Short mmCIF file of C-alpha atoms in Angstrom, two decimals:
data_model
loop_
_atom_site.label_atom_id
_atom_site.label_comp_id
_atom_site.label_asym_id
_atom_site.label_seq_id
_atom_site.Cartn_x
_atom_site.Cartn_y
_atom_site.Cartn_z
CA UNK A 1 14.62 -0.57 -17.35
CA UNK A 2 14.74 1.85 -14.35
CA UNK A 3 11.88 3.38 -13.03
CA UNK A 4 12.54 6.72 -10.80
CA UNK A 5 10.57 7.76 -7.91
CA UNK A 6 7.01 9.26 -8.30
CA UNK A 7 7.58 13.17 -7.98
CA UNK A 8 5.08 14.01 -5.36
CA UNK A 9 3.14 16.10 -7.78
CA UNK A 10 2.99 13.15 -10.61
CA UNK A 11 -0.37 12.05 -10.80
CA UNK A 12 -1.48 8.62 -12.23
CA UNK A 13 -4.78 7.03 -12.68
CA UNK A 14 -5.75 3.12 -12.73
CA UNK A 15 -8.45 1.19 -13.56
CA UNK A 16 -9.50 -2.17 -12.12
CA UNK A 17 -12.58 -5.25 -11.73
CA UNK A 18 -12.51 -4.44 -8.18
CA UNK A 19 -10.86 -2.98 -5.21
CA UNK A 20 -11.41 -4.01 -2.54
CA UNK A 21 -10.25 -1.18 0.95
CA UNK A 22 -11.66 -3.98 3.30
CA UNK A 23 -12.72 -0.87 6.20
CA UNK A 24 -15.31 0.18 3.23
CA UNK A 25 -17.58 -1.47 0.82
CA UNK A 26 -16.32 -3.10 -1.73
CA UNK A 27 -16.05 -1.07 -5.51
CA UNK A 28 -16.99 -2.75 -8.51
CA UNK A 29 -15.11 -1.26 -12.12
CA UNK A 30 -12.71 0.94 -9.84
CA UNK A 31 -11.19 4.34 -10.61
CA UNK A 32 -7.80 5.11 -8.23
CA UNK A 33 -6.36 7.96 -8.59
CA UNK A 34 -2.43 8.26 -7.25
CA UNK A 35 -0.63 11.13 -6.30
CA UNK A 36 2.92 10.87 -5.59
CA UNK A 37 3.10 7.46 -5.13
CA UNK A 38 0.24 7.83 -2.34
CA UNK A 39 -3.92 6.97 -3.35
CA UNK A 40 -5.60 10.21 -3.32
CA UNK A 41 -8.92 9.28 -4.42
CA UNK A 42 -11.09 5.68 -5.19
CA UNK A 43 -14.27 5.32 -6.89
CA UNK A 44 -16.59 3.77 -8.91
CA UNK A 45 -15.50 3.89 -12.84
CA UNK A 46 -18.58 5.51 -14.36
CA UNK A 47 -18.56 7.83 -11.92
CA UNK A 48 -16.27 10.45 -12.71
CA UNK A 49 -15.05 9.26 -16.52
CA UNK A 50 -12.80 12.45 -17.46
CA UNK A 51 -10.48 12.47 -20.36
CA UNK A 52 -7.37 11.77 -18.05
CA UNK A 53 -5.21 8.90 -19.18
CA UNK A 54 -5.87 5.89 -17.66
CA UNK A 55 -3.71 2.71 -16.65
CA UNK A 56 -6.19 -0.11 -16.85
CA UNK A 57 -5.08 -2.93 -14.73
CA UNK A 58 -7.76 -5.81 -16.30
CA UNK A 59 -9.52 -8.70 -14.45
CA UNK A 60 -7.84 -8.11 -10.82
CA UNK A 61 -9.31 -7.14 -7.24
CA UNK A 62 -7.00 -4.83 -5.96
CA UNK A 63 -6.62 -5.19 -1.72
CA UNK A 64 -4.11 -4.29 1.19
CA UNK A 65 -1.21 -6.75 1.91
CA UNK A 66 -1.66 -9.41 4.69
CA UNK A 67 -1.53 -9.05 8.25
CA UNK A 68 0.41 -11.99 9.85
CA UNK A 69 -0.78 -11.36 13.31
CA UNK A 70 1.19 -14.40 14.96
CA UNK A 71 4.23 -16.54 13.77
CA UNK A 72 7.22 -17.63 15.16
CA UNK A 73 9.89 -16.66 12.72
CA UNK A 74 12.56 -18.58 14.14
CA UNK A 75 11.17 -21.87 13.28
CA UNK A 76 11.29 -20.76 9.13
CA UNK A 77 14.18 -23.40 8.36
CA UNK A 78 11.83 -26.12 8.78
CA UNK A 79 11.18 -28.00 5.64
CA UNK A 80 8.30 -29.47 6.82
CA UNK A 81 5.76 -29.34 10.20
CA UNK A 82 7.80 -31.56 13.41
CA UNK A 83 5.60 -34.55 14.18
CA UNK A 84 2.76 -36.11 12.42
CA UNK A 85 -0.90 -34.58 12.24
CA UNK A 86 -2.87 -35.03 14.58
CA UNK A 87 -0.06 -35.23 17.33
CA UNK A 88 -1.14 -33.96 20.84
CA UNK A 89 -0.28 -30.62 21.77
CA UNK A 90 2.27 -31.80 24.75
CA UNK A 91 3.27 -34.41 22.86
CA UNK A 92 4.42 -31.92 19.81
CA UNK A 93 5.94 -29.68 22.14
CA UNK A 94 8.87 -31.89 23.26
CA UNK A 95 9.33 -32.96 19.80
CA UNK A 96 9.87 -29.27 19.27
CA UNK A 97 12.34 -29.01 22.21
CA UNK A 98 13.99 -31.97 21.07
CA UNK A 99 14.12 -31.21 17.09
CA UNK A 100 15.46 -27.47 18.62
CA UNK A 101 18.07 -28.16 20.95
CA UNK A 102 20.88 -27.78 18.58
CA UNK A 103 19.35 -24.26 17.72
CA UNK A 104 21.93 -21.26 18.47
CA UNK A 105 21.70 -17.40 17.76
CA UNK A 106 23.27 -17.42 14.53
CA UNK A 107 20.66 -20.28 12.84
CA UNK A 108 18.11 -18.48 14.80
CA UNK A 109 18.68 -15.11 13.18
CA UNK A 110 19.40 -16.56 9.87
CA UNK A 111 15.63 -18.67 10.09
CA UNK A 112 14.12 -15.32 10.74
CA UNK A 113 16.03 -13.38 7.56
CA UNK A 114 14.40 -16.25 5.59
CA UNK A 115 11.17 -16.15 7.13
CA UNK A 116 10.88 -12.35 6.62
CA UNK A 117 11.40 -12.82 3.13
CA UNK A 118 9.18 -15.19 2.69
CA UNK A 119 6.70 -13.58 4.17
CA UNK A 120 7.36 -10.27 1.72
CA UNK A 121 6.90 -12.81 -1.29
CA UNK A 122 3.87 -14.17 0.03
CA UNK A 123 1.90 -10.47 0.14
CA UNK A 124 2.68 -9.63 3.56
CA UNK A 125 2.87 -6.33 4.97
CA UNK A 126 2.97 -6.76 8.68
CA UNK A 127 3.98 -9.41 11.36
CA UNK A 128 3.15 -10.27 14.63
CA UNK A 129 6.11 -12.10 15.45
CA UNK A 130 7.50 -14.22 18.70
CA UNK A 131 11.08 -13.71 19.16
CA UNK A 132 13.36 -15.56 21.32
CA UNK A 133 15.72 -13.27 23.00
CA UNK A 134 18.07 -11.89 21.95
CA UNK A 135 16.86 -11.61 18.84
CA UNK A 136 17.19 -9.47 15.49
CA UNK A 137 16.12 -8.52 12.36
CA UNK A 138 17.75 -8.00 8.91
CA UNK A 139 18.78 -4.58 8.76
CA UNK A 140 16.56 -4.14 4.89
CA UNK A 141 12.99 -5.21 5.75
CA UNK A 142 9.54 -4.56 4.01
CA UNK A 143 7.20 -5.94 5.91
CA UNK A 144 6.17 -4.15 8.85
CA UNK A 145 7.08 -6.61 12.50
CA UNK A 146 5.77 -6.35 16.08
CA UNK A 147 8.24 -8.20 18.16
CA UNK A 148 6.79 -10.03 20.78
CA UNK A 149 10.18 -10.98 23.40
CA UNK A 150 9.08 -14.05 24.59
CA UNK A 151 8.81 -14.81 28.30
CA UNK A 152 8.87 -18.50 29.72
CA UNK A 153 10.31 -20.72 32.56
CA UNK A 154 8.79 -21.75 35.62
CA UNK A 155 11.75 -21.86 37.60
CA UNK A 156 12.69 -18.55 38.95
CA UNK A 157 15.89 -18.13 37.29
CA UNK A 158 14.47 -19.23 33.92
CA UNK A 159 11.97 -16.55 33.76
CA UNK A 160 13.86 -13.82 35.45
CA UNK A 161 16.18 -14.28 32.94
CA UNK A 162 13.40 -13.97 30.18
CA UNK A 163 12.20 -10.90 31.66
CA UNK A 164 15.57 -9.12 31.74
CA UNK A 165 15.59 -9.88 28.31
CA UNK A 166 12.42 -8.35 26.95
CA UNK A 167 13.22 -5.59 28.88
CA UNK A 168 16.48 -5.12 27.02
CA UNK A 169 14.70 -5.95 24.15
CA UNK A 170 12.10 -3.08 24.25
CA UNK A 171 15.13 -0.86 24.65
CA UNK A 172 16.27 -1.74 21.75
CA UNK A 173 13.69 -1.09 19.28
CA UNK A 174 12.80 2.11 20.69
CA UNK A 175 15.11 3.34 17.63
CA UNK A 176 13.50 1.29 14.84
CA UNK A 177 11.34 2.91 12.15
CA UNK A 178 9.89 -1.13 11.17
CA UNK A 179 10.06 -3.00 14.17
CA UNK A 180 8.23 -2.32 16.96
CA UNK A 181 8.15 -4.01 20.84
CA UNK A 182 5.93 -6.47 22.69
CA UNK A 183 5.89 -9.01 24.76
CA UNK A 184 4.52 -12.29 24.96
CA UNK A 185 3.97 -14.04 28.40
CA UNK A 186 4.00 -17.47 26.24
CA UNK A 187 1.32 -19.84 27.82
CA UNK A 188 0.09 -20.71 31.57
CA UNK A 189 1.23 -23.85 30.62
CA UNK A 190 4.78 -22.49 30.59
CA UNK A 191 4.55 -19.24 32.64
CA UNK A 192 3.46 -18.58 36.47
CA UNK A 193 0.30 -16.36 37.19
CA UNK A 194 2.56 -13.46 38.45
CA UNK A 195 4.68 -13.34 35.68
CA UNK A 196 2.12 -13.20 33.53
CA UNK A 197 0.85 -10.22 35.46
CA UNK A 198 4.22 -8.74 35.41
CA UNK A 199 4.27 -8.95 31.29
CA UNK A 200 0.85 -7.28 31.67
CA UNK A 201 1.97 -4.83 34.09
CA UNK A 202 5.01 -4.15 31.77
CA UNK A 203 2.93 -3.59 28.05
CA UNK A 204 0.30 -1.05 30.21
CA UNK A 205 3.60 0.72 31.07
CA UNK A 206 5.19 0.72 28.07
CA UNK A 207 1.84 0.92 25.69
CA UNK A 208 2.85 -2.50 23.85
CA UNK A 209 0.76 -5.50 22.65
CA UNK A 210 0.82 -8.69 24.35
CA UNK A 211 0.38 -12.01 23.44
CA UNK A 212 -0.48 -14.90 25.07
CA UNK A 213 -0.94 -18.70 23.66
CA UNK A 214 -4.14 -19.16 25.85
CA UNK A 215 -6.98 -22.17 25.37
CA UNK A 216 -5.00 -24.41 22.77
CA UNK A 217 -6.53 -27.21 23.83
CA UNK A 218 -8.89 -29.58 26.58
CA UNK A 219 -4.99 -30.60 27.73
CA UNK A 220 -4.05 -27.19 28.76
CA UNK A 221 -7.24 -26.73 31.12
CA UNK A 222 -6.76 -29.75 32.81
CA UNK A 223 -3.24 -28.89 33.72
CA UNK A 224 -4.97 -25.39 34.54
CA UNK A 225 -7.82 -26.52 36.31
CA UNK A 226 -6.73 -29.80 37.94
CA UNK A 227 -2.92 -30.17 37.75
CA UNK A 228 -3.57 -32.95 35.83
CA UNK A 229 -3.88 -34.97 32.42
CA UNK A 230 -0.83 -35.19 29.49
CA UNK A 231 0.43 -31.67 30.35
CA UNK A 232 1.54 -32.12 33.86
CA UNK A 233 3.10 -35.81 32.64
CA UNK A 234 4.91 -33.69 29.89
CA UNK A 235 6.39 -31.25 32.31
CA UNK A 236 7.06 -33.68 35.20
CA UNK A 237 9.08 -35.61 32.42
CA UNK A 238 11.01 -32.77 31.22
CA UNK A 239 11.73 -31.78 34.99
CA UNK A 240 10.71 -28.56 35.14
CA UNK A 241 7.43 -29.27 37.50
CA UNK A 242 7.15 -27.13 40.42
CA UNK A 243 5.64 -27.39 43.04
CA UNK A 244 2.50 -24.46 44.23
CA UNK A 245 1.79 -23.42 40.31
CA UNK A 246 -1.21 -25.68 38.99
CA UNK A 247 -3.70 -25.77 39.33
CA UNK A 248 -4.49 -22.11 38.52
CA UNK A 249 -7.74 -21.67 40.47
CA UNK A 250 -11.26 -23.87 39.36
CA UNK A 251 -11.83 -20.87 36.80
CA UNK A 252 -8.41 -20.59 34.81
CA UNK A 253 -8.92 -19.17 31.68
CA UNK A 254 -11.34 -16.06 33.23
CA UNK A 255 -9.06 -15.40 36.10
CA UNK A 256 -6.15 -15.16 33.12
CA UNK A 257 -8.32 -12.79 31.01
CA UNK A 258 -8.61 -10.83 33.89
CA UNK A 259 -4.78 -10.66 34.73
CA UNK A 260 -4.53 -9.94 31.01
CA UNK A 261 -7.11 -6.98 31.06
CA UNK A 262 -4.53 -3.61 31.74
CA UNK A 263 -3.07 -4.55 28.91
CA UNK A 264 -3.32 -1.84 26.00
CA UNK A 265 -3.80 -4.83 23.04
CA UNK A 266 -3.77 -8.22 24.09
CA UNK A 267 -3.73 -11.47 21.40
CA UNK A 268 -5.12 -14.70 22.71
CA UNK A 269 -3.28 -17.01 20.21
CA UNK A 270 -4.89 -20.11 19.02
CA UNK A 271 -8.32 -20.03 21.20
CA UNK A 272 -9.24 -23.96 20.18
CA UNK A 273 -11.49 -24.80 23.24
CA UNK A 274 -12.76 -21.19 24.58
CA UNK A 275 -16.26 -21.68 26.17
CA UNK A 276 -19.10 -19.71 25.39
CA UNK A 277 -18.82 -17.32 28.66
CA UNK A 278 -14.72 -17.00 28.07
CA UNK A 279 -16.32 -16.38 24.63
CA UNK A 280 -18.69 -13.16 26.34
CA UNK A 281 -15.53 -12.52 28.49
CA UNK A 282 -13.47 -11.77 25.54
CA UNK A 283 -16.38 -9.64 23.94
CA UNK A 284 -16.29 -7.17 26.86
CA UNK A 285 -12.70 -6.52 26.08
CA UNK A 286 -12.12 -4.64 23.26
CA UNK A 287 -8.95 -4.45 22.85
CA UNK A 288 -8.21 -8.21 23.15
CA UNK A 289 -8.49 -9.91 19.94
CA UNK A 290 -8.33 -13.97 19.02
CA UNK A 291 -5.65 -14.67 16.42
CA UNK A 292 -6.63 -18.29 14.69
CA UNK A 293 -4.16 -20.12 12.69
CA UNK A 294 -6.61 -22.61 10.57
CA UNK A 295 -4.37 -24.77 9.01
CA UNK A 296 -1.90 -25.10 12.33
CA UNK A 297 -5.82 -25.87 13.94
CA UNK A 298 -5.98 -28.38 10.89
CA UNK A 299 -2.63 -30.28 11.39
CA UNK A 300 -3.54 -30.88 15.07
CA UNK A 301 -7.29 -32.01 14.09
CA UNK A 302 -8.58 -30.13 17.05
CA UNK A 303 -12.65 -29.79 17.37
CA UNK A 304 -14.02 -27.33 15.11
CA UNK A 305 -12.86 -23.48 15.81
CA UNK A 306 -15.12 -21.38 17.45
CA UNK A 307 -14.49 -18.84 15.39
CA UNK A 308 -18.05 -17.80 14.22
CA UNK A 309 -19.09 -17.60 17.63
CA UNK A 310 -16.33 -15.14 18.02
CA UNK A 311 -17.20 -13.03 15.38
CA UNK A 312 -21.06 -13.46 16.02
CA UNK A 313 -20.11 -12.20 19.62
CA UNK A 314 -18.04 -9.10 18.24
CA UNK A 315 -14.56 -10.59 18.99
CA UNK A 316 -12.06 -9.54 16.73
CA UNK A 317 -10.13 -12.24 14.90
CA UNK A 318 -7.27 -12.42 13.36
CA UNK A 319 -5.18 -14.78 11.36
CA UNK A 320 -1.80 -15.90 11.82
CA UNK A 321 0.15 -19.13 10.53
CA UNK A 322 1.84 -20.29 13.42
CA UNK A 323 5.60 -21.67 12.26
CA UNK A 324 6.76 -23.51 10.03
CA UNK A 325 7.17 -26.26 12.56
CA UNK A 326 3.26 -26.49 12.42
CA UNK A 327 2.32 -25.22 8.89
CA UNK A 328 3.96 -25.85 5.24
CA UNK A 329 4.70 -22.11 4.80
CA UNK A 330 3.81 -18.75 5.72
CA UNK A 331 1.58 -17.58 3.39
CA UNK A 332 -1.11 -15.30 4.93
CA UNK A 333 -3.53 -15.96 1.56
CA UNK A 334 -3.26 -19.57 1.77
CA UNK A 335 -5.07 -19.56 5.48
CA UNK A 336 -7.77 -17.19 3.11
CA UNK A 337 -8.23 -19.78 0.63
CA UNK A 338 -8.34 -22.63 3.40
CA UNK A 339 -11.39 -20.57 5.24
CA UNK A 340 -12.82 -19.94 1.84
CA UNK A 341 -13.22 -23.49 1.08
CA UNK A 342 -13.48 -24.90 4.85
CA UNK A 343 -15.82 -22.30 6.85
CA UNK A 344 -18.34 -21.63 3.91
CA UNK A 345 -20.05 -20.57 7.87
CA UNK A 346 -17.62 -17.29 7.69
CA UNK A 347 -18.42 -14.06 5.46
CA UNK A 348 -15.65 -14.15 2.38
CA UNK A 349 -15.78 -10.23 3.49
CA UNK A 350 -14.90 -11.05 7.28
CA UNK A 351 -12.25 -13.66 6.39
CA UNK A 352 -10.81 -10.93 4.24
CA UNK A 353 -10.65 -8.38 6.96
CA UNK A 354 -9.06 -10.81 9.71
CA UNK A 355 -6.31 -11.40 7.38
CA UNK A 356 -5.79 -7.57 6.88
CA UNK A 357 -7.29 -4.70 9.33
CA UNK A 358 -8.26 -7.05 12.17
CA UNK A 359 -4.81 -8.09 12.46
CA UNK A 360 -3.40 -4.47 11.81
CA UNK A 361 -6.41 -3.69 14.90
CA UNK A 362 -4.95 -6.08 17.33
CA UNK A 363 -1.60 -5.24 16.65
CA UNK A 364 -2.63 -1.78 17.84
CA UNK A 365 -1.83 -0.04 14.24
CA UNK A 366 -4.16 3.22 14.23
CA UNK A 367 -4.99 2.63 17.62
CA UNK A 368 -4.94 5.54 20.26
CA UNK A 369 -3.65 3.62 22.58
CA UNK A 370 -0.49 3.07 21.63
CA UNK A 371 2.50 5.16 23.08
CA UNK A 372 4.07 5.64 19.71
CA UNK A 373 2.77 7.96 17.42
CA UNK A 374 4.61 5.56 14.78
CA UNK A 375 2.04 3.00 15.79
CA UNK A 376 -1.13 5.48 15.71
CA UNK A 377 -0.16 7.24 12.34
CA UNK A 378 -0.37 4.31 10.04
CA UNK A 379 -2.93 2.87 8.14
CA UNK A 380 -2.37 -0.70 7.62
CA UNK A 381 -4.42 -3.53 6.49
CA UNK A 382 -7.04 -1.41 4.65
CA UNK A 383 -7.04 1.43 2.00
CA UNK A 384 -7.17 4.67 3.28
CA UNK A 385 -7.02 7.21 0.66
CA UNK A 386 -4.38 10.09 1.86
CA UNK A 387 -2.24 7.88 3.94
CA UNK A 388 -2.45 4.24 1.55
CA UNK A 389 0.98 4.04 -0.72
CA UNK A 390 -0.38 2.55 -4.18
CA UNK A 391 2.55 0.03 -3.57
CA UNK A 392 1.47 -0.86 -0.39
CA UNK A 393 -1.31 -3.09 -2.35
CA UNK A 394 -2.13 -6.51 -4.20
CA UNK A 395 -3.30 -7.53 -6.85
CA UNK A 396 -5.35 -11.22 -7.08
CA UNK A 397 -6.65 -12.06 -10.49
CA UNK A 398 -10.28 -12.33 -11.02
CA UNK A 399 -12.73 -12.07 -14.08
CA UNK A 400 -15.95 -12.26 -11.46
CA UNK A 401 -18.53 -9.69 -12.21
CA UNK A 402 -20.32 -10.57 -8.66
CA UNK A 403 -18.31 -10.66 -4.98
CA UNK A 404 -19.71 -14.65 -4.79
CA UNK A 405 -17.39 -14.92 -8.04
CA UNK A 406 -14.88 -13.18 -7.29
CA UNK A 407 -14.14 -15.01 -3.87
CA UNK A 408 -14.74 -17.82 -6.00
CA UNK A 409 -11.74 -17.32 -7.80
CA UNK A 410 -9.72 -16.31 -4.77
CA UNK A 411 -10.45 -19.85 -3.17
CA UNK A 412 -8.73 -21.19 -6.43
CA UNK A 413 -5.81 -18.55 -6.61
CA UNK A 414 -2.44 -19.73 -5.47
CA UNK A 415 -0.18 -17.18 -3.58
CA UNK A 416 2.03 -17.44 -6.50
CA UNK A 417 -0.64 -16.25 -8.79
CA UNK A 418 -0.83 -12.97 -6.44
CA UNK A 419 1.13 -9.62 -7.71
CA UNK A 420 2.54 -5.97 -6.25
CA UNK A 421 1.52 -3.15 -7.70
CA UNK A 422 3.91 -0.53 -8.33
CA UNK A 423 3.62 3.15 -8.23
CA UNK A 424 6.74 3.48 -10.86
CA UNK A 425 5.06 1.72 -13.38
CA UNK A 426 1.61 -0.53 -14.36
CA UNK A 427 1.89 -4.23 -13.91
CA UNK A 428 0.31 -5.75 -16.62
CA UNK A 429 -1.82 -3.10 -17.02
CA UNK A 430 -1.58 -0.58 -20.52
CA UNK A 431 -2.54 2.41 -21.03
CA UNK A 432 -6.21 3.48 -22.21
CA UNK A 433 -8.28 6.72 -22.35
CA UNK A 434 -11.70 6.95 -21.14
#
């Protein structure tokens, strides 16, 4: 059967165990009203009953897609994560290099169409994505991407080259209505202080995110700190040492944060061994934000995430899943469900919100900062009522009459169990009067 578009007078009103806008409280026995396609109004049930007919939707919370705030869709044609967990960071990076060397622009783009859809299936709205350059997108997307062009090389012609290339990148996109420029200075492990500066330099300009994969592990700081330790063996065997780079300074990571700090939005990817005064650094920054990937964290066994002491501190955090090359897929609710049942040390309602408005936050959606009034205008990763399309949300099955069983159920709810709602017709819901 065919469904037609709302008329944007057509007015339509659901019922539902919960919804759940993440930037308010949480509604037990929800009313929504839609208009148009578009949620004018949400409340509580009982508190405006009316004679209206009513689609009731049954046991489900109803929530905003998923914010991916970091993956690297290029890597989505791998069946499985490259090396065994528990491998060492420098280790798993030149099985990476190796297992990619064959890697051209057409697999490249074709990884990404499949990575993109995968990510639509999984409940995702919006994606913080690292992109090789050149790089591009299927022409028919749904979720939302911000396209970090990735800068790396520490030779001089490497990351010249890389440079020219975001900046042809950024170009570009100017003309998309769903993708959106960044850039990504990849990691000091990989990129020289001044080019770092120079991608900072660049997103201040241009009023564009940046990300950075900063603090992955003790093995980075002691190539940072020391010019030492499996790191600087890694990149001495691959032969692209040079000389006058490491160390950094005695105080790496701060004097990076710093370099960082002009920088509209910045994303510190990863964050495994911050310290507790990088930690207070970070807090003093708001608009740098930690994206954590738990179940990459989990394949490498690194020490436990510091992510409470983050969000104690007032850090924003969001989540991302990495690749494919360190993660079995690139489902946004799966990371949920492996916080929910790992980090019982994390509020359900917080782990919620960093895998929906934090990561919208960082990405600079709604934020005043941002150049484009594309980027400022939309409300993404929480319900907004006025500017939230009613199928824009999700819907995860639930039968809990309290939020401790209702997230409950979410720990135990497989992204295949998750459903779109539709503002052409009720799914699974009938039709009822009050």
């Amino acid at each position: 059967m065919n469904f037609s578009k709302p008329k944007p007078d057509t007015t339509q009103t659901y019922r539902a165990g919960w919804l759940l806008p993440i930037s308010s409280p949480p509604i037990k026995d929800a009313r929504i009203t839609v208009v148009g396609g578009v949620v004018a109004k949400v409340e509580s049930f009982s508190a405006n009953a009316g004679n209206a007919s009513v689609i009731d939707l049954g046991n489900v919370a109803m929530m905003p897609r998923f914010v991916n705030a970091h993956t690297h869709l290029e890597f989505s044609d791998c069946s499985e994560p490259i090396g065994a967990p528990g491998i060492a960071l420098a280790d798993w990076i030149g099985e990476v290099i190796r297992a990619r060397g064959v890697s051209d622009e057409t697999s490249r783009q074709a990884a990404i169409a499949k990575g993109v859809q995968e990510s639509a299936d999984a409940g995702v709205g919006l994606i913080g994505d690292i992109a090789t350059t050149p790089s591009a997108y299927p022409d028919s997307i749904d979720p939302l991407i911000v396209s970090f062009a990735e800068v790396l090389g520490l030779s001089l012609d490497r990351h010249r080259e890389r440079l020219a290339g975001a900046a042809t990148h950024h170009q570009a996109l100017l003309v998309s209505s769903s993708v959106f420029s960044a850039i990504s200075p990849h990691a000091p492990y990989s990129t020289p202080p001044d080019v770092i500066a120079e991608c900072s330099r660049r997103a201040n300009q241009h009023g564009v995110p940046l990300a950075i994969h900063l603090a992955e592990s003790p093995d980075e700081r002691e190539l940072l700190d020391h010019a030492s330790g499996p790191f600087a063996a890694s990149l001495r065997r691959a032969g692209v040492w040079r000389e006058g780079i490491f160390p950094y300074t005695d105080d790496s990571i701060p004097s990076i944060l710093e370099t960082l700090a002009p920088a509209p939005a910045v994303l510190l990817i990863h964050g495994n061994d911050l310290s507790e005064r990088e930690i207070e650094i970070i807090s003093q920054h708001r608009q740098m934000s930690v994206v954590y990937c738990p179940r990459t964290h989990h394949f490498f066994g690194h020490d436990r995430h510091p992510v409470a002491d983050l969000l104690r501190s007032g850090v924003r955090v969001a989540l991302g899943t990495d690749s494919r090359a360190s993660n079995p897929d690139l489902s946004i609710w799966e990371e949920v469900r492996f916080l929910l049942q790992k980090r019982q040390d994390i509020d359900p309602q917080q782990v919620l919100a960093m895998a929906t408005l934090m990561g919208a936050e960082a990405l600079m959606f709604g934020s005043p900062r941002a150049v484009s009034s594309r980027l400022q205008k939309r409300a993404i990763g929480q319900l907004v009522p006025g500017k939230t399309r009613f199928d824009s949300l999700l819907m995860v099955p639930t039968a809990g009459k309290q939020l401790d069983s209702v997230f409950a159920d979410f720990s135990a709810t497989e992204t295949s169990q998750l459903k779109f709602c539709s503002a052409n017709r009720p799914s699974d819901g009938h039709n009822t009067d009050n």
